[in-house]
Amino acid sequence: MLVAPSMLSCDFGKLEQETIDICKAGADLIHIDVMDGHFVPNLTFGPAVVQSISKVATKPLDVHLMVENNTFFVDIFAPLKPRYISFHIEEEKHPHRLLQKIRDYGIKPAIVLNPSTPPESVEYLLDNLDMVLLMSVNPGFGGQKFIPSVIEKAQRLKDLLEKKGSNALIEIDGGVNNENVIELKEAGVDVVVAGSYVFKRDYKKAIQSLKV
Ligand code: DX5
Ligand code: ZN
């Protein structure tokens, strides 16, 4: 399992040191939750703040957009050269076009599905994306309770990926801990995002406990 700690749960007063520490502790990707106060009722990082993370990060960034105007945010975060940019399908009229735009920047494109969005909604986009992120909480805040129906959804998505011959990764975001990660692994999940679980513990031990 790859582990992407979410910087949403770090100490914002020590952003650079937190980034250095979480990279050293064994993170595979650094998950950045970009919220605009419109798509979700919370406001987080702009590009200048994310730049102070990327400047010291020794692991690639995984930018998760929770915003209304996806294209605008893709354009302002692309210059930071994250490994992934993901956007919510519920908020995008032209997902196929936007995936291509992200790819044209040399960034791996990914799509995020809210807890109520079926996995089949990405069926005709699979040739154009590198990862599908399934939300296991409602987007907007860290520290929420894991919604267990995502496990069956991940299995259905895995079947769909196999049927279509897609190598896209499956990522899960929200309420992940050392217990539910086992079932997620069995369901075919490749990457877990973890915020409060990692940042409330010894970072290295917490990340290790998710690498099942
Ligand atoms: C929620 C964010 C998550 C969140 C995860 O909108 O997308 O990445 O930070 O935090 P935990 O692991 O605490 O649920
Ligand atoms: Zn996220």
Short mmCIF file of N, CA, C and O in Angstrom, two decimals, residues 95-203:
data_model
loop_
_atom_site.label_atom_id
_atom_site.label_comp_id
_atom_site.label_asym_id
_atom_site.label_seq_id
_atom_site.Cartn_x
_atom_site.Cartn_y
_atom_site.Cartn_z
N PRO A 95 -15.23 16.65 -17.89
CA PRO A 95 -14.10 15.94 -17.26
C PRO A 95 -13.09 15.40 -18.27
O PRO A 95 -11.88 15.43 -18.01
N HIS A 96 -13.56 14.95 -19.41
CA HIS A 96 -12.66 14.38 -20.42
C HIS A 96 -11.65 15.43 -20.88
O HIS A 96 -10.44 15.19 -20.95
N ARG A 97 -12.16 16.61 -21.15
CA ARG A 97 -11.30 17.72 -21.61
C ARG A 97 -10.31 18.13 -20.51
O ARG A 97 -9.14 18.37 -20.78
N LEU A 98 -10.78 18.18 -19.27
CA LEU A 98 -9.90 18.64 -18.18
C LEU A 98 -8.80 17.62 -17.89
O LEU A 98 -7.66 18.00 -17.58
N LEU A 99 -9.12 16.32 -18.01
CA LEU A 99 -8.08 15.30 -17.83
C LEU A 99 -6.96 15.53 -18.85
O LEU A 99 -5.77 15.45 -18.53
N GLN A 100 -7.36 15.81 -20.08
CA GLN A 100 -6.36 16.03 -21.14
C GLN A 100 -5.52 17.28 -20.85
O GLN A 100 -4.31 17.29 -21.06
N LYS A 101 -6.18 18.31 -20.34
CA LYS A 101 -5.46 19.56 -20.01
C LYS A 101 -4.39 19.30 -18.94
O LYS A 101 -3.27 19.79 -19.04
N ILE A 102 -4.76 18.51 -17.92
CA ILE A 102 -3.80 18.18 -16.85
C ILE A 102 -2.64 17.38 -17.45
O ILE A 102 -1.47 17.66 -17.18
N ARG A 103 -2.97 16.40 -18.30
CA ARG A 103 -1.94 15.58 -18.96
C ARG A 103 -1.01 16.47 -19.81
O ARG A 103 0.20 16.26 -19.85
N ASP A 104 -1.58 17.45 -20.50
CA ASP A 104 -0.75 18.34 -21.33
C ASP A 104 0.26 19.13 -20.51
O ASP A 104 1.28 19.58 -21.04
N TYR A 105 -0.01 19.32 -19.23
CA TYR A 105 0.95 19.98 -18.34
C TYR A 105 2.05 19.02 -17.89
O TYR A 105 2.95 19.40 -17.14
N GLY A 106 1.96 17.74 -18.25
CA GLY A 106 2.93 16.74 -17.81
C GLY A 106 2.64 16.21 -16.43
O GLY A 106 3.52 15.69 -15.75
N ILE A 107 1.37 16.34 -16.00
CA ILE A 107 0.94 15.91 -14.66
C ILE A 107 -0.04 14.75 -14.83
O ILE A 107 -0.81 14.72 -15.79
N LYS A 108 0.01 13.79 -13.90
CA LYS A 108 -0.90 12.64 -14.00
C LYS A 108 -2.31 13.06 -13.57
O LYS A 108 -2.48 13.54 -12.44
N PRO A 109 -3.31 12.87 -14.44
CA PRO A 109 -4.67 13.31 -14.09
C PRO A 109 -5.44 12.25 -13.31
O PRO A 109 -5.31 11.05 -13.56
N ALA A 110 -6.26 12.71 -12.36
CA ALA A 110 -7.06 11.80 -11.54
C ALA A 110 -8.43 12.41 -11.30
O ALA A 110 -8.60 13.63 -11.34
N ILE A 111 -9.40 11.52 -11.05
CA ILE A 111 -10.77 11.97 -10.77
C ILE A 111 -11.19 11.50 -9.39
O ILE A 111 -10.83 10.40 -8.96
N VAL A 112 -11.94 12.36 -8.69
CA VAL A 112 -12.42 12.04 -7.34
C VAL A 112 -13.93 11.82 -7.38
O VAL A 112 -14.65 12.56 -8.06
N LEU A 113 -14.38 10.81 -6.64
CA LEU A 113 -15.82 10.53 -6.52
C LEU A 113 -16.26 10.70 -5.07
O LEU A 113 -15.66 10.13 -4.16
N ASN A 114 -17.30 11.49 -4.88
CA ASN A 114 -17.91 11.63 -3.55
C ASN A 114 -18.51 10.30 -3.11
O ASN A 114 -18.74 9.41 -3.94
N PRO A 115 -18.85 10.15 -1.82
CA PRO A 115 -19.37 8.86 -1.34
C PRO A 115 -20.60 8.35 -2.09
O PRO A 115 -20.78 7.14 -2.23
N SER A 116 -21.43 9.24 -2.63
CA SER A 116 -22.66 8.78 -3.30
C SER A 116 -22.52 8.63 -4.81
O SER A 116 -23.48 8.26 -5.49
N THR A 117 -21.35 8.90 -5.35
CA THR A 117 -21.17 8.83 -6.82
C THR A 117 -20.72 7.43 -7.21
O THR A 117 -19.74 6.92 -6.67
N PRO A 118 -21.43 6.78 -8.16
CA PRO A 118 -21.09 5.39 -8.49
C PRO A 118 -19.78 5.26 -9.27
O PRO A 118 -19.42 6.18 -10.03
N PRO A 119 -19.08 4.15 -9.12
CA PRO A 119 -17.80 3.96 -9.80
C PRO A 119 -17.94 3.96 -11.33
O PRO A 119 -17.01 4.35 -12.03
N GLU A 120 -19.12 3.57 -11.82
CA GLU A 120 -19.34 3.52 -13.28
C GLU A 120 -19.25 4.91 -13.91
O GLU A 120 -19.12 5.03 -15.13
N SER A 121 -19.31 5.96 -13.10
CA SER A 121 -19.26 7.32 -13.68
C SER A 121 -17.92 7.61 -14.36
O SER A 121 -17.81 8.55 -15.13
N VAL A 122 -16.89 6.80 -14.06
CA VAL A 122 -15.59 7.04 -14.72
C VAL A 122 -15.34 6.08 -15.89
O VAL A 122 -14.28 6.15 -16.53
N GLU A 123 -16.32 5.21 -16.18
CA GLU A 123 -16.09 4.14 -17.16
C GLU A 123 -15.53 4.66 -18.49
O GLU A 123 -14.59 4.07 -19.03
N TYR A 124 -16.08 5.74 -19.00
CA TYR A 124 -15.63 6.22 -20.32
C TYR A 124 -14.51 7.25 -20.22
O TYR A 124 -14.21 7.95 -21.18
N LEU A 125 -13.88 7.32 -19.04
CA LEU A 125 -12.75 8.24 -18.85
C LEU A 125 -11.47 7.46 -18.56
O LEU A 125 -10.40 8.05 -18.42
N LEU A 126 -11.60 6.13 -18.44
CA LEU A 126 -10.47 5.34 -17.94
C LEU A 126 -9.22 5.42 -18.81
O LEU A 126 -8.11 5.33 -18.30
N ASP A 127 -9.40 5.61 -20.12
CA ASP A 127 -8.23 5.70 -21.01
C ASP A 127 -7.44 6.99 -20.75
O ASP A 127 -6.31 7.11 -21.20
N ASN A 128 -8.06 7.93 -20.07
CA ASN A 128 -7.46 9.27 -19.96
C ASN A 128 -7.00 9.61 -18.55
O ASN A 128 -6.58 10.73 -18.31
N LEU A 129 -7.13 8.67 -17.60
CA LEU A 129 -6.73 9.03 -16.23
C LEU A 129 -5.76 8.01 -15.64
O LEU A 129 -5.68 6.87 -16.10
N ASP A 130 -5.02 8.44 -14.62
CA ASP A 130 -4.01 7.59 -13.99
C ASP A 130 -4.41 7.13 -12.59
O ASP A 130 -3.75 6.28 -12.01
N MET A 131 -5.47 7.75 -12.04
CA MET A 131 -5.88 7.37 -10.69
C MET A 131 -7.33 7.77 -10.48
O MET A 131 -7.80 8.77 -11.04
N VAL A 132 -8.05 6.96 -9.69
CA VAL A 132 -9.41 7.32 -9.27
C VAL A 132 -9.38 7.38 -7.75
O VAL A 132 -8.95 6.43 -7.09
N LEU A 133 -9.81 8.52 -7.23
CA LEU A 133 -9.82 8.73 -5.77
C LEU A 133 -11.26 8.59 -5.27
O LEU A 133 -12.14 9.34 -5.70
N LEU A 134 -11.48 7.62 -4.40
CA LEU A 134 -12.81 7.42 -3.82
C LEU A 134 -12.84 8.05 -2.43
O LEU A 134 -12.04 7.69 -1.56
N MET A 135 -13.76 8.99 -2.24
CA MET A 135 -13.89 9.61 -0.92
C MET A 135 -14.57 8.63 0.04
O MET A 135 -15.63 8.08 -0.28
N SER A 136 -13.97 8.46 1.22
CA SER A 136 -14.58 7.61 2.24
C SER A 136 -15.10 8.45 3.40
O SER A 136 -15.40 7.94 4.48
N VAL A 137 -15.18 9.78 3.16
CA VAL A 137 -15.90 10.72 4.03
C VAL A 137 -16.47 11.77 3.06
O VAL A 137 -16.07 11.81 1.90
N ASN A 138 -17.36 12.63 3.56
CA ASN A 138 -17.77 13.76 2.73
C ASN A 138 -16.66 14.80 2.76
O ASN A 138 -16.12 15.11 3.83
N PRO A 139 -16.27 15.31 1.57
CA PRO A 139 -15.11 16.19 1.52
C PRO A 139 -15.31 17.47 2.32
O PRO A 139 -16.42 17.95 2.45
N GLY A 140 -14.22 18.00 2.86
CA GLY A 140 -14.27 19.29 3.54
C GLY A 140 -13.47 19.36 4.81
O GLY A 140 -12.93 20.41 5.15
N PHE A 141 -13.36 18.24 5.52
CA PHE A 141 -12.70 18.28 6.83
C PHE A 141 -11.94 16.99 7.10
O PHE A 141 -12.35 15.92 6.64
N GLY A 142 -10.86 17.13 7.89
CA GLY A 142 -10.16 15.95 8.38
C GLY A 142 -10.87 15.41 9.61
O GLY A 142 -11.79 16.04 10.14
N GLY A 143 -10.45 14.25 10.05
CA GLY A 143 -10.93 13.69 11.31
C GLY A 143 -12.35 13.16 11.31
O GLY A 143 -12.95 13.00 12.38
N GLN A 144 -12.93 12.86 10.13
CA GLN A 144 -14.30 12.32 10.09
C GLN A 144 -14.26 10.80 10.09
O GLN A 144 -13.23 10.17 9.87
N LYS A 145 -15.47 10.23 10.28
CA LYS A 145 -15.60 8.79 10.38
C LYS A 145 -15.66 8.14 8.99
O LYS A 145 -16.37 8.63 8.11
N PHE A 146 -14.94 7.07 8.83
CA PHE A 146 -14.88 6.28 7.59
C PHE A 146 -16.26 5.75 7.21
O PHE A 146 -16.97 5.20 8.05
N ILE A 147 -16.65 5.91 5.93
CA ILE A 147 -17.94 5.38 5.44
C ILE A 147 -17.67 4.01 4.81
O ILE A 147 -17.04 3.91 3.75
N PRO A 148 -18.12 2.93 5.45
CA PRO A 148 -17.68 1.58 5.04
C PRO A 148 -18.14 1.13 3.64
O PRO A 148 -17.51 0.25 3.06
N SER A 149 -19.19 1.74 3.08
CA SER A 149 -19.65 1.30 1.75
C SER A 149 -18.60 1.52 0.67
O SER A 149 -18.70 0.97 -0.43
N VAL A 150 -17.56 2.30 0.97
CA VAL A 150 -16.51 2.54 -0.02
C VAL A 150 -15.74 1.25 -0.33
O VAL A 150 -15.12 1.15 -1.40
N ILE A 151 -15.80 0.28 0.57
CA ILE A 151 -15.04 -0.96 0.33
C ILE A 151 -15.64 -1.72 -0.85
O ILE A 151 -14.93 -2.11 -1.78
N GLU A 152 -16.97 -1.86 -0.84
CA GLU A 152 -17.65 -2.52 -1.97
C GLU A 152 -17.46 -1.71 -3.25
O GLU A 152 -17.28 -2.25 -4.34
N LYS A 153 -17.46 -0.39 -3.09
CA LYS A 153 -17.28 0.49 -4.26
C LYS A 153 -15.88 0.31 -4.87
O LYS A 153 -15.73 0.28 -6.09
N ALA A 154 -14.89 0.17 -4.00
CA ALA A 154 -13.52 -0.05 -4.49
C ALA A 154 -13.43 -1.38 -5.23
O ALA A 154 -12.78 -1.47 -6.28
N GLN A 155 -14.12 -2.41 -4.71
CA GLN A 155 -14.10 -3.71 -5.40
C GLN A 155 -14.74 -3.59 -6.78
O GLN A 155 -14.23 -4.13 -7.76
N ARG A 156 -15.86 -2.87 -6.85
CA ARG A 156 -16.54 -2.67 -8.15
C ARG A 156 -15.67 -1.89 -9.11
O ARG A 156 -15.60 -2.20 -10.30
N LEU A 157 -14.98 -0.91 -8.58
CA LEU A 157 -14.09 -0.12 -9.44
C LEU A 157 -12.93 -0.99 -9.93
O LEU A 157 -12.55 -0.93 -11.10
N LYS A 158 -12.40 -1.81 -9.03
CA LYS A 158 -11.28 -2.70 -9.39
C LYS A 158 -11.71 -3.63 -10.54
O LYS A 158 -10.98 -3.82 -11.51
N ASP A 159 -12.93 -4.21 -10.42
CA ASP A 159 -13.46 -5.09 -11.48
C ASP A 159 -13.56 -4.33 -12.81
O ASP A 159 -13.22 -4.85 -13.87
N LEU A 160 -14.05 -3.11 -12.71
CA LEU A 160 -14.22 -2.28 -13.91
C LEU A 160 -12.85 -1.99 -14.56
O LEU A 160 -12.71 -2.10 -15.79
N LEU A 161 -11.86 -1.67 -13.74
CA LEU A 161 -10.51 -1.38 -14.27
C LEU A 161 -9.95 -2.62 -14.97
O LEU A 161 -9.38 -2.52 -16.05
N GLU A 162 -10.18 -3.79 -14.35
CA GLU A 162 -9.66 -5.02 -14.95
C GLU A 162 -10.37 -5.32 -16.27
O GLU A 162 -9.75 -5.67 -17.27
N LYS A 163 -11.70 -5.15 -16.26
CA LYS A 163 -12.50 -5.40 -17.47
C LYS A 163 -12.04 -4.51 -18.63
O LYS A 163 -11.97 -4.93 -19.77
N LYS A 164 -11.68 -3.28 -18.30
CA LYS A 164 -11.30 -2.32 -19.35
C LYS A 164 -9.80 -2.30 -19.60
O LYS A 164 -9.30 -1.50 -20.39
N GLY A 165 -9.03 -3.14 -18.88
CA GLY A 165 -7.58 -3.18 -19.07
C GLY A 165 -6.88 -1.91 -18.63
O GLY A 165 -5.84 -1.54 -19.20
N SER A 166 -7.42 -1.24 -17.63
CA SER A 166 -6.82 0.02 -17.16
C SER A 166 -5.84 -0.24 -16.03
O SER A 166 -6.09 -1.06 -15.16
N ASN A 167 -4.72 0.49 -16.05
CA ASN A 167 -3.72 0.40 -14.97
C ASN A 167 -3.89 1.50 -13.94
O ASN A 167 -3.01 1.72 -13.11
N ALA A 168 -4.99 2.24 -14.00
CA ALA A 168 -5.20 3.35 -13.06
C ALA A 168 -5.16 2.86 -11.62
O ALA A 168 -5.62 1.75 -11.32
N LEU A 169 -4.60 3.69 -10.75
CA LEU A 169 -4.54 3.35 -9.33
C LEU A 169 -5.87 3.71 -8.66
O LEU A 169 -6.59 4.60 -9.13
N ILE A 170 -6.16 3.02 -7.57
CA ILE A 170 -7.32 3.36 -6.73
C ILE A 170 -6.79 3.96 -5.43
O ILE A 170 -5.97 3.33 -4.74
N GLU A 171 -7.27 5.17 -5.13
CA GLU A 171 -6.86 5.86 -3.90
C GLU A 171 -8.10 6.09 -3.04
O GLU A 171 -9.18 6.36 -3.57
N ILE A 172 -7.94 5.97 -1.73
CA ILE A 172 -9.05 6.18 -0.79
C ILE A 172 -8.68 7.32 0.14
O ILE A 172 -7.53 7.43 0.57
N ASP A 173 -9.66 8.17 0.45
CA ASP A 173 -9.39 9.38 1.23
C ASP A 173 -10.48 9.62 2.28
O ASP A 173 -11.63 9.86 1.94
N GLY A 174 -10.07 9.56 3.55
CA GLY A 174 -10.96 9.93 4.65
C GLY A 174 -11.16 8.82 5.67
O GLY A 174 -11.60 7.73 5.34
N GLY A 175 -10.79 9.11 6.91
CA GLY A 175 -11.04 8.17 8.01
C GLY A 175 -10.24 6.88 7.94
O GLY A 175 -10.61 5.89 8.57
N VAL A 176 -9.15 6.90 7.19
CA VAL A 176 -8.35 5.66 7.05
C VAL A 176 -7.50 5.46 8.32
O VAL A 176 -6.94 6.41 8.87
N ASN A 177 -7.45 4.22 8.78
CA ASN A 177 -6.61 3.87 9.94
C ASN A 177 -6.00 2.48 9.74
O ASN A 177 -6.21 1.85 8.69
N ASN A 178 -5.29 2.01 10.76
CA ASN A 178 -4.58 0.72 10.63
C ASN A 178 -5.53 -0.48 10.61
O ASN A 178 -5.12 -1.58 10.28
N GLU A 179 -6.82 -0.26 10.94
CA GLU A 179 -7.78 -1.37 10.90
C GLU A 179 -8.45 -1.47 9.53
O GLU A 179 -8.38 -2.51 8.87
N ASN A 180 -9.08 -0.38 9.08
CA ASN A 180 -9.78 -0.48 7.79
C ASN A 180 -8.83 -0.63 6.59
O ASN A 180 -9.26 -1.06 5.52
N VAL A 181 -7.54 -0.32 6.78
CA VAL A 181 -6.61 -0.44 5.66
C VAL A 181 -6.47 -1.89 5.18
O VAL A 181 -6.20 -2.14 4.00
N ILE A 182 -6.72 -2.84 6.06
CA ILE A 182 -6.60 -4.26 5.68
C ILE A 182 -7.67 -4.60 4.64
O ILE A 182 -7.38 -5.19 3.59
N GLU A 183 -8.92 -4.21 4.96
CA GLU A 183 -10.02 -4.48 4.01
C GLU A 183 -9.84 -3.70 2.71
O GLU A 183 -10.21 -4.17 1.63
N LEU A 184 -9.28 -2.51 2.83
CA LEU A 184 -9.05 -1.70 1.63
C LEU A 184 -8.04 -2.40 0.72
O LEU A 184 -8.20 -2.45 -0.49
N LYS A 185 -7.01 -2.96 1.33
CA LYS A 185 -6.00 -3.69 0.57
C LYS A 185 -6.66 -4.87 -0.16
O LYS A 185 -6.44 -5.09 -1.36
N GLU A 186 -7.49 -5.62 0.57
CA GLU A 186 -8.15 -6.79 -0.03
C GLU A 186 -9.07 -6.38 -1.18
O GLU A 186 -9.27 -7.14 -2.12
N ALA A 187 -9.63 -5.18 -1.08
CA ALA A 187 -10.55 -4.70 -2.12
C ALA A 187 -9.80 -4.23 -3.38
O ALA A 187 -10.42 -3.93 -4.39
N GLY A 188 -8.46 -4.15 -3.30
CA GLY A 188 -7.68 -3.76 -4.48
C GLY A 188 -7.21 -2.31 -4.48
O GLY A 188 -6.78 -1.79 -5.51
N VAL A 189 -7.25 -1.67 -3.31
CA VAL A 189 -6.82 -0.26 -3.20
C VAL A 189 -5.29 -0.19 -3.25
O VAL A 189 -4.60 -1.03 -2.69
N ASP A 190 -4.77 0.85 -3.96
CA ASP A 190 -3.32 1.02 -4.12
C ASP A 190 -2.73 2.09 -3.21
O ASP A 190 -1.57 2.02 -2.83
N VAL A 191 -3.52 3.15 -2.93
CA VAL A 191 -3.01 4.31 -2.19
C VAL A 191 -4.03 4.72 -1.13
O VAL A 191 -5.22 4.81 -1.43
N VAL A 192 -3.58 4.97 0.10
CA VAL A 192 -4.48 5.55 1.10
C VAL A 192 -3.97 6.93 1.51
O VAL A 192 -2.78 7.13 1.71
N VAL A 193 -4.93 7.86 1.63
CA VAL A 193 -4.65 9.17 2.21
C VAL A 193 -4.96 9.04 3.69
O VAL A 193 -5.96 8.42 4.06
N ALA A 194 -4.11 9.61 4.53
CA ALA A 194 -4.41 9.59 5.97
C ALA A 194 -3.93 10.89 6.58
O ALA A 194 -2.76 11.27 6.42
N GLY A 195 -4.84 11.59 7.24
CA GLY A 195 -4.53 12.87 7.87
C GLY A 195 -4.39 12.71 9.36
O GLY A 195 -3.29 12.55 9.91
N SER A 196 -5.55 12.72 10.07
CA SER A 196 -5.50 12.70 11.53
C SER A 196 -4.83 11.44 12.07
O SER A 196 -4.11 11.51 13.06
N TYR A 197 -5.03 10.30 11.42
CA TYR A 197 -4.40 9.07 11.93
C TYR A 197 -2.88 9.22 12.00
O TYR A 197 -2.26 8.84 13.00
N VAL A 198 -2.28 9.79 10.97
CA VAL A 198 -0.82 9.90 10.94
C VAL A 198 -0.32 11.03 11.84
O VAL A 198 0.61 10.85 12.63
N PHE A 199 -0.95 12.22 11.73
CA PHE A 199 -0.39 13.39 12.42
C PHE A 199 -0.64 13.38 13.93
O PHE A 199 -0.03 14.17 14.65
N LYS A 200 -1.51 12.49 14.41
CA LYS A 200 -1.72 12.40 15.86
C LYS A 200 -0.79 11.39 16.54
O LYS A 200 -0.88 11.17 17.73
N ARG A 201 0.03 10.73 15.72
CA ARG A 201 0.90 9.68 16.28
C ARG A 201 2.36 9.93 15.91
O ARG A 201 2.66 10.93 15.25
N ASP A 202 3.20 8.98 16.26
CA ASP A 202 4.56 8.97 15.75
C ASP A 202 4.45 8.75 14.24
O ASP A 202 3.91 7.73 13.79
N TYR A 203 4.94 9.72 13.45
CA TYR A 203 4.69 9.68 12.00
C TYR A 203 5.19 8.40 11.34
O TYR A 203 4.50 7.79 10.53
#
